[in-house]
Coordinates of C-alpha atoms and ligand atoms in Angstrom, one line a residue:
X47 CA 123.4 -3.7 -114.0
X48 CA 126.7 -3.1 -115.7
X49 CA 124.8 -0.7 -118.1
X50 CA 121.7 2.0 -117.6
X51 CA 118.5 0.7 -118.3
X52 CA 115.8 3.2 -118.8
X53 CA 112.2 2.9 -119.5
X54 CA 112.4 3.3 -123.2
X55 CA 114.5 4.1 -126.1
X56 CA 114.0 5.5 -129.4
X57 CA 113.8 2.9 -132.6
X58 CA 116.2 3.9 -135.1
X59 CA 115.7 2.4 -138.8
X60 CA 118.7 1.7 -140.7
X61 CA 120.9 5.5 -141.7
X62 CA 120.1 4.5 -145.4
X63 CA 116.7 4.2 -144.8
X64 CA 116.1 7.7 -143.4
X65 CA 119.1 9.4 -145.6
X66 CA 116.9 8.5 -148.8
X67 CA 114.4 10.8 -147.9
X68 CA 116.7 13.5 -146.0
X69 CA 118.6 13.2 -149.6
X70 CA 115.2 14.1 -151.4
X71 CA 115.1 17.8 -148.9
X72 CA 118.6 19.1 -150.1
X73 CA 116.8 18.2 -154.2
X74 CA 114.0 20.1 -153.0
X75 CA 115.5 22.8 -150.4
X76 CA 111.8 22.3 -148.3
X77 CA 112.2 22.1 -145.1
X78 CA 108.6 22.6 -143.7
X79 CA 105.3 24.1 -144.4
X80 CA 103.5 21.0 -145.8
X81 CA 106.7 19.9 -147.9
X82 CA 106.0 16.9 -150.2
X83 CA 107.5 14.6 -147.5
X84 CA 104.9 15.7 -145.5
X85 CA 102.4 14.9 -147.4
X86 CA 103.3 11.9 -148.2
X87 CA 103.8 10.7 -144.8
X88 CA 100.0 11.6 -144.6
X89 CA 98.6 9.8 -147.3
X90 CA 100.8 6.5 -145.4
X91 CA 99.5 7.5 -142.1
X92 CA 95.7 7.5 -143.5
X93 CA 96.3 4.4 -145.3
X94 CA 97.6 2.5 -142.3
X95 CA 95.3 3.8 -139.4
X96 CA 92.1 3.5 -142.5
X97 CA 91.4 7.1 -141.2
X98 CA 89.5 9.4 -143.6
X99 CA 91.0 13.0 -142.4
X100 CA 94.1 13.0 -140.4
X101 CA 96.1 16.5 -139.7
X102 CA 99.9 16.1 -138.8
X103 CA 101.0 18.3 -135.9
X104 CA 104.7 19.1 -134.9
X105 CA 104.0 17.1 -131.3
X106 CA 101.1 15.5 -129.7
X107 CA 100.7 18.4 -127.0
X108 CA 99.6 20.8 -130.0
X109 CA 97.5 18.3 -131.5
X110 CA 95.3 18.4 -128.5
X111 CA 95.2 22.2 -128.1
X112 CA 94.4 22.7 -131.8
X113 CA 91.4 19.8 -131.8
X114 CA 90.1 21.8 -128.6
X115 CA 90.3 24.7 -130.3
X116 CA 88.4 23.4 -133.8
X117 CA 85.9 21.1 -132.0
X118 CA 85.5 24.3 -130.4
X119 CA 86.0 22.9 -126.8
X120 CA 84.8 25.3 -123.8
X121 CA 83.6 25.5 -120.4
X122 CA 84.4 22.5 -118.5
X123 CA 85.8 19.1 -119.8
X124 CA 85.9 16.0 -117.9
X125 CA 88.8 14.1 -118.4
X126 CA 91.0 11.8 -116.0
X127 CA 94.0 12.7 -114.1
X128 CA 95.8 10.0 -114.4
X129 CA 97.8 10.9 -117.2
X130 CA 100.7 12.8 -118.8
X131 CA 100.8 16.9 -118.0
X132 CA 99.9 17.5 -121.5
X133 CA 96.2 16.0 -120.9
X134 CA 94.9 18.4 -118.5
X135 CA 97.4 21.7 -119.8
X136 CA 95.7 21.4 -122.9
X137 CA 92.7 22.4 -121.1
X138 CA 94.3 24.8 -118.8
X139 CA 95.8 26.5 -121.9
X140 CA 92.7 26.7 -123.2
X141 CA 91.1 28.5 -120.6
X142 CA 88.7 25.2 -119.8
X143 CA 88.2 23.8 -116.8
X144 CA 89.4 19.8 -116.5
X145 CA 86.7 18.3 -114.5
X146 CA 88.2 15.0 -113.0
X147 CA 86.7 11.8 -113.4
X148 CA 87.5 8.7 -111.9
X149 CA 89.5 5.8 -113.8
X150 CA 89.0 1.6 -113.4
X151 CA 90.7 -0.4 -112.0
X152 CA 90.2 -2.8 -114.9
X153 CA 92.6 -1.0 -117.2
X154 CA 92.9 2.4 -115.6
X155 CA 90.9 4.3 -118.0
X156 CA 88.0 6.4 -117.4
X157 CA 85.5 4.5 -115.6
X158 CA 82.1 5.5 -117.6
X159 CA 80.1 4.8 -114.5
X160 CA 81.3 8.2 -112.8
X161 CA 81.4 10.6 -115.7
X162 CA 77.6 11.4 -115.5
X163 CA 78.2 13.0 -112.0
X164 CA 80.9 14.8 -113.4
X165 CA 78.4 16.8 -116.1
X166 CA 77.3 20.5 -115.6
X167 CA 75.3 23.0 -117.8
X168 CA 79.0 23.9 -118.1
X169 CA 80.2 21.2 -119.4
X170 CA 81.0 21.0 -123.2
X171 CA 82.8 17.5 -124.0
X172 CA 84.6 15.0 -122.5
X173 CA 88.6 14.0 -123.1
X174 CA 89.6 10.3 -121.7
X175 CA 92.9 8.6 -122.4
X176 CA 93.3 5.4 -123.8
X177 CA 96.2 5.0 -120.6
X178 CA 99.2 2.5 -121.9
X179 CA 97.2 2.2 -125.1
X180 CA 94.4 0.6 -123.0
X181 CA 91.3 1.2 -125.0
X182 CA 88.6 3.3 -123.1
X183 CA 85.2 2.2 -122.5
X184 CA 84.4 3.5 -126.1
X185 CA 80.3 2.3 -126.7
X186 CA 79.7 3.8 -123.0
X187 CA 81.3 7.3 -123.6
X188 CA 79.6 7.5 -127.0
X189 CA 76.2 6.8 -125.0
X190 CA 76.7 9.5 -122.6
X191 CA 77.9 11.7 -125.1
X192 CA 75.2 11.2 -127.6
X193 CA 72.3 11.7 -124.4
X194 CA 73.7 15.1 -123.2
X195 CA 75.1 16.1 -126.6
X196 CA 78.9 16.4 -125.6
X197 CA 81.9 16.4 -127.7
X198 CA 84.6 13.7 -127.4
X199 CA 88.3 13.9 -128.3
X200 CA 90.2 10.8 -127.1
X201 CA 94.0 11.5 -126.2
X202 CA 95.5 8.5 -128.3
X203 CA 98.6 9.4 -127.6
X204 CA 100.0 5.8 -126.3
X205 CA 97.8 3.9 -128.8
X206 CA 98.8 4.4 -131.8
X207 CA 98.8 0.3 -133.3
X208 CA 95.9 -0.5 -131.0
X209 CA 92.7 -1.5 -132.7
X210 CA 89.2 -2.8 -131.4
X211 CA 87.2 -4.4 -133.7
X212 CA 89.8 -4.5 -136.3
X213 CA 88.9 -0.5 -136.3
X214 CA 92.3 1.6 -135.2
X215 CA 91.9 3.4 -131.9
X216 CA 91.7 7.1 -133.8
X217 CA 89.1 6.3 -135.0
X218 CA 86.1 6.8 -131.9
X219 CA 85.1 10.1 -130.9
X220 CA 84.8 13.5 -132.6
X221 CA 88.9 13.6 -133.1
X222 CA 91.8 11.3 -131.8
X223 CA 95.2 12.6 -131.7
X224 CA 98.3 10.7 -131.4
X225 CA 102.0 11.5 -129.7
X226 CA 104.7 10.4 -132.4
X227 CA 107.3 11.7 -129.3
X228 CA 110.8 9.8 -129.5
X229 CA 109.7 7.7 -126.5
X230 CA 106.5 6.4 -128.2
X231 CA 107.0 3.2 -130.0
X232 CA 106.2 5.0 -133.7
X233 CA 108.2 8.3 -133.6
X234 CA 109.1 11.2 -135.9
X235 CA 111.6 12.5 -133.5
X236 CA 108.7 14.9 -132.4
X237 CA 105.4 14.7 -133.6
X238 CA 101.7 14.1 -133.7
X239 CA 98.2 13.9 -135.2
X240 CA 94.6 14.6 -135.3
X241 CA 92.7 11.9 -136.8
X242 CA 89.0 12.7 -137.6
X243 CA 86.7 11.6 -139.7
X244 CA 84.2 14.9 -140.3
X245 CA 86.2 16.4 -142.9
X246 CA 83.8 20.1 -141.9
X247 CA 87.2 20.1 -139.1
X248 CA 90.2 19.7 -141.6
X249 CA 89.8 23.2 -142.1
X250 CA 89.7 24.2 -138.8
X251 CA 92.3 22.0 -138.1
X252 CA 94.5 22.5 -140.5
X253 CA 94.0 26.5 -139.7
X254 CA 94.9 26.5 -136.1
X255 CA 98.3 25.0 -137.3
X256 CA 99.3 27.2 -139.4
X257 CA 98.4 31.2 -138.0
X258 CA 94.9 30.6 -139.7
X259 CA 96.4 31.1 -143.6
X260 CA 94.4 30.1 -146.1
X261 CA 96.0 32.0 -148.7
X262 CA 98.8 34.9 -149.2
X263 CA 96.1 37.2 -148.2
X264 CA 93.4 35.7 -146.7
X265 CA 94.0 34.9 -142.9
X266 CA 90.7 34.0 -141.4
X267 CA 91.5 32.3 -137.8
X268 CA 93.8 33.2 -135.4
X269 CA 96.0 30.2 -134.9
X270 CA 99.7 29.3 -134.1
X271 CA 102.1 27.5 -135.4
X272 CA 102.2 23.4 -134.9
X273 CA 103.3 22.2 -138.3
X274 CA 105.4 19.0 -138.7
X275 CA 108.5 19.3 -140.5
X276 CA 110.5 17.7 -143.1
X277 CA 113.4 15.9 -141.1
X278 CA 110.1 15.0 -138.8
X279 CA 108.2 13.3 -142.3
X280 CA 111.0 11.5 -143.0
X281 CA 111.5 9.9 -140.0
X282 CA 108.2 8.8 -139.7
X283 CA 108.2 7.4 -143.5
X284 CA 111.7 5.7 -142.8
X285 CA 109.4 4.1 -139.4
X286 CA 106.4 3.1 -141.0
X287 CA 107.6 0.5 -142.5
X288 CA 109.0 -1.4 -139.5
X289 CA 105.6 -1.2 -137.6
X290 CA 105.2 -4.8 -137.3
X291 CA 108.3 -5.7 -136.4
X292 CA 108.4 -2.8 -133.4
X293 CA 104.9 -4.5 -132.2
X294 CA 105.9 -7.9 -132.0
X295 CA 109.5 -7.5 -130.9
X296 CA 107.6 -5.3 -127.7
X297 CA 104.8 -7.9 -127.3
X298 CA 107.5 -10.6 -127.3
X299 CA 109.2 -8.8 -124.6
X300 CA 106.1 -8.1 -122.8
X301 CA 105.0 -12.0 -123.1
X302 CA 108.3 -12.5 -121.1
X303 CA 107.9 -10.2 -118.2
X304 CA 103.9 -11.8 -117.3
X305 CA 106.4 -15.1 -117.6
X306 CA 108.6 -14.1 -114.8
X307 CA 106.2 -11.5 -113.0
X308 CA 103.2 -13.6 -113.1
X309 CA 101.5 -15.0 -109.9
X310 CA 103.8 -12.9 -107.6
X311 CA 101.4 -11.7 -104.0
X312 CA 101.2 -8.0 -104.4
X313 CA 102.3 -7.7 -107.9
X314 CA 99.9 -6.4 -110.3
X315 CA 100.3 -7.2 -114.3
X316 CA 98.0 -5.6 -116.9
X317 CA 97.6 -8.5 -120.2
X318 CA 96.7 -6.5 -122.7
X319 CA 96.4 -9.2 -124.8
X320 CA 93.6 -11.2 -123.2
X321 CA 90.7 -9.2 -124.4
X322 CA 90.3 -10.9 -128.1
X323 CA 88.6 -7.6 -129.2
X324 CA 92.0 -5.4 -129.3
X325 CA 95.0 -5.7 -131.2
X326 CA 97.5 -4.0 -128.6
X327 CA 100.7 -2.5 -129.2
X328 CA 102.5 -2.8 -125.9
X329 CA 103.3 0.5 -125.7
X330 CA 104.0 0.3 -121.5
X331 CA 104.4 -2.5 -119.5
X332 CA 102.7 -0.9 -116.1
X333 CA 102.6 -3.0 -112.8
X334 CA 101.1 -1.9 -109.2
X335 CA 102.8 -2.7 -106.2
X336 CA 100.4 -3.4 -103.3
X337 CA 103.2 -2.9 -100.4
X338 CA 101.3 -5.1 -97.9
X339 CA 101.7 -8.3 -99.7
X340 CA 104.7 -7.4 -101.7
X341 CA 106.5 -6.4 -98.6
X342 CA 108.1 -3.7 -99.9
X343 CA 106.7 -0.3 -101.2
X344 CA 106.6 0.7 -104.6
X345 CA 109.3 3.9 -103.8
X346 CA 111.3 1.7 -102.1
X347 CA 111.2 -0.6 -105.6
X348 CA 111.6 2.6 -107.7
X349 CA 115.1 3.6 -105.5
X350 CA 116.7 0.3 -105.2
X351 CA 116.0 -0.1 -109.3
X352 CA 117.4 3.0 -109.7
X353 CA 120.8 2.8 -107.8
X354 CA 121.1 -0.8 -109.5
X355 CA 121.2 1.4 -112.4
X356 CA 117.6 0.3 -113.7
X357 CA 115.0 3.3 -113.9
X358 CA 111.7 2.1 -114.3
X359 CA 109.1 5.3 -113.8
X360 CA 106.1 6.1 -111.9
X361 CA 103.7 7.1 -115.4
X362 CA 101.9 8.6 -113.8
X363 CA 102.3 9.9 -110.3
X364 CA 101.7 12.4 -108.8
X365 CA 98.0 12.8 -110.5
X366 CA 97.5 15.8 -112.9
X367 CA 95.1 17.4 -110.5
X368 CA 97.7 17.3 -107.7
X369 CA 100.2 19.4 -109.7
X370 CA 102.0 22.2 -108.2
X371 CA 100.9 24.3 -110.6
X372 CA 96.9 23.6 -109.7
X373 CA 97.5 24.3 -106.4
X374 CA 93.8 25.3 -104.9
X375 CA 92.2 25.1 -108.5
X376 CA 91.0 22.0 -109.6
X377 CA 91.3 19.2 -107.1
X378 CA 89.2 16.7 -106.5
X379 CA 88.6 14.6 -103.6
X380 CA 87.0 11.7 -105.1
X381 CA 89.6 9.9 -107.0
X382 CA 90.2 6.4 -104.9
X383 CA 90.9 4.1 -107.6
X384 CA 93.4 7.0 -109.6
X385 CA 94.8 7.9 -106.5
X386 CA 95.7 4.2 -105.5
X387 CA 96.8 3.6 -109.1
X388 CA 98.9 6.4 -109.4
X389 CA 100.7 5.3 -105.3
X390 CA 101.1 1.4 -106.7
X391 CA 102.0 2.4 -110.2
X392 CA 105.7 1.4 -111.3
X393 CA 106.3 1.6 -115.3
X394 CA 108.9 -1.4 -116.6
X395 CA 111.3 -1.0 -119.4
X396 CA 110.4 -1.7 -123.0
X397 CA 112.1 -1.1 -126.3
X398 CA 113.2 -2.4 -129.5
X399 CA 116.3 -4.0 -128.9
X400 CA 115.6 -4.7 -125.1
X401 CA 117.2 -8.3 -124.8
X402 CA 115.0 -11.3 -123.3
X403 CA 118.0 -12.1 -120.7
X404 CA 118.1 -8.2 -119.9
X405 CA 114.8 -8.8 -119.0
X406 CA 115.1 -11.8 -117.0
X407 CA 118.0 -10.2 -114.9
X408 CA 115.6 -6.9 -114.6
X409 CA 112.9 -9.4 -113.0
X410 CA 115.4 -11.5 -111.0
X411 CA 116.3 -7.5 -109.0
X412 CA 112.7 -6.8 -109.0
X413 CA 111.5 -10.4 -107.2
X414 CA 114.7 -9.9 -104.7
X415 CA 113.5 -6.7 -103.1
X416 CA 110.1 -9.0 -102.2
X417 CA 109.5 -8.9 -98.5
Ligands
LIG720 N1 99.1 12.8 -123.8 C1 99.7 11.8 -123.2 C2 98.8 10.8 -122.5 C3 101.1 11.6 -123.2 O1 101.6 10.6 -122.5 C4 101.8 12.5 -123.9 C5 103.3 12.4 -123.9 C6 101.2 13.6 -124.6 C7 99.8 13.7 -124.5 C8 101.9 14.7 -125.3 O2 102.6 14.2 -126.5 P1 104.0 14.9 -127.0 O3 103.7 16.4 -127.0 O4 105.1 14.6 -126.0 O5 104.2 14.3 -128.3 C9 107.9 11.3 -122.0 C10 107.6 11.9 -123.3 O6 108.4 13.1 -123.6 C11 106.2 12.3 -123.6 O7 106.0 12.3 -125.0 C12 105.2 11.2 -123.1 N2 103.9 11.5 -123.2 C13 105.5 10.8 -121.6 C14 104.7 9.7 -121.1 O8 106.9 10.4 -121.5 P2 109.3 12.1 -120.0 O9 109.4 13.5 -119.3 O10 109.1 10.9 -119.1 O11 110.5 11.9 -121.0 P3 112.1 11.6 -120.7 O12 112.9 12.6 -121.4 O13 112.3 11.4 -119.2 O14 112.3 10.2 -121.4 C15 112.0 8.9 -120.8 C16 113.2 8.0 -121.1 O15 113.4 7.8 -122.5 C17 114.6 8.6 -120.7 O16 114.8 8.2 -119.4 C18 115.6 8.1 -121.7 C19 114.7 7.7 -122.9 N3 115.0 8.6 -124.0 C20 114.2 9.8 -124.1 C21 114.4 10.6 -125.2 C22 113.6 11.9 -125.3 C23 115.9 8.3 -125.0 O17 116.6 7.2 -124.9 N4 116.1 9.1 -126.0 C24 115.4 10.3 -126.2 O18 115.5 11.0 -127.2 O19 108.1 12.3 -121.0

């Protein structure tokens, strides 16, 4: 490829669209600390998702370790390693020990059949990922939860468009948080959410975000600093509005890889769009190499990409649990299907403005390295 090609890239709206509400922080010389742009990217937020309480974070990392910290998270918490770092640190950071649970093969989410074996007298909620905006296996968590009284807090942070039901995906659980990180397909630069619908957390919430102040003198929890900012609101507000259009452009694009991709021995495709009860937003466009019938392995794909100047990535290998960092701490043997996942695992590019041909030529290199 005459130009780089990476797995995503950031929507932009139009300058004049996000300079109309920059233009209203030099009126009001607020930069952050719950500025009026900030709260009005809220109230748009609630009204979009339908979400009763919904607490904007400066990232999606925080907005995990602050809803561990209000739902009061301790213990153990089984979760699934095939994820982003952020998942399990959250936990570590937290002094909780992630308990790993096998994912599906279905839609590589937490597969609800193993989590029971995963529960201890330790064990104080569980945290599975809606992977690639996939939804989880949301009536059978709530079942196990509700039998051994657990806590759940779903990291939505690649599903933020996704409904089931018609209900948005922040909505299940005790809390949902979402990533509004550059690379995610609604961004505020930086940025994130807890969406909840108990409204007992909001204080809590809202509390571990900003040191605990309630008031000039009263400061009554200790808690850090994870506040969105101004320049973050208004990019989000100057987004919003183009939600549709991101959705459809990346279904569009994803419609035309299954085109090209589909049928191929050893080549795995997710379709998002065949279970009628979801509204997806095609957030990732994930596909697993099987080396014996593809002839060629999925490093071998991920190099040859690479040097032709295409980098698709491997979200996510190596597993969480595998980390250097948990060296000797928290592994777990009995992963097969994450394990195998996270060895096939190749993650295509997909962003607004990614041309249909660019995508044709990206699947012409792909089907050429076939064995
Ligand atoms: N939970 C889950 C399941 C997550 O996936 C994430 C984040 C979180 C929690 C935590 O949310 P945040 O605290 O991040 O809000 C990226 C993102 O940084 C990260 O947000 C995301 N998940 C993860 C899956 O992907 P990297 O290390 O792969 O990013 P990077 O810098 O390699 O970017 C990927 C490509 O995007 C680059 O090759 C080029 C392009 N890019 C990137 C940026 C930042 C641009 O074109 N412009 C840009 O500004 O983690």
């Amino acid at each position: 490829m005459k130009n780089k090609i990476f797995v995503t890239k950031p929507f932009l709206p139009q300058r004049e669209e996000f300079d109309k509400y920059v233009d209203r922080i030099w009126e009001t010389d607020q930069l952050t600390n719950r500025g009026p742009l900030h709260e009005e990217f809220a109230d748009e937020l609630k009204k979009y998702l339908k979400a009763p309480e919904l607490t904007l974070t400066s990232n999606g990392h925080l907005a995990l370790e602050i809803a561990i910290k209000g739902l009061g998270l301790s213990g153990e918490v089984i979760t699934t390693p095939f994820t982003f770092a952020s998942t399990t640190h959250s936990l570590a950071l937290n002094g909780i020990k992630p308990v790993f649970c096998d994912i599906t093969e279905d839609n590589m989410t937490i597969d609800t059949n193993r989590i029971e074996e995963c529960i201890t007298e330790k064990t104080t909620a569980i945290l599975p990922v809606h992977t690639y905006g996939h939804m989880c296996d949301t009536e059978g968590i709530s079942k196990i939860a509700e039998a051994y009284g657990l806590k759940v807090l779903y990291d939505a942070a690649h599903a933020f468009g996704v409904k089931k039901d018609g209900v948005s995906s922040g909505m299940y659980g005790d809390a949902s948080i979402y990533s509004f990180h550059a690379t995610k397909l609604f961004h505020t630069i930086e940025g994130g959410a807890i969406v909840y619908k108990n409204q007992e957390y909001r204080r809590l919430f809202e509390g571990y975000k900003n040191f605990g102040i309630e008031n000039e003198e009263c400061v009554s929890l200790i808690g850090g600093n994870a506040k969105m900012n101004e320049f973050q609101a208004a990019m989000g507000l100057a987004n919003i509005p183009h939600l549709s259009e991101i959705i459809s452009e990346r279904e569009e694009i994803t419609y035309r890889y299954h085109r090209n991709l589909e049928g191929v021995a050893g080549l795995r495709l997710y379709a998002p769009y065949e279970d009628k009860r979801i509204e997806h937003n095609f957030s990732y466009v994930p596909i697993l190499i099987d080396e014996k019938y593809f002839g060629a392995s999925r490093d071998q794909i991920y190099y040859a990409l690479k040097k032709d100047n295409i980098f698709v990535r491997k979200y996510f290998y190596p597993l969480t649990c595998d980390f250097e960092c948990y060296k000797g701490e928290f592994q777990n043997s009995d992963l097969p299907v994450a394990r195998k996942i996270s060895e096939q695992v190749l993650c295509l590019p997909i962003y607004n403005g990614l041309s249909l041909e660019v995508v044709d030529e990206i699947c012409v290199r792909l089907l050429k390295l076939k064995g």
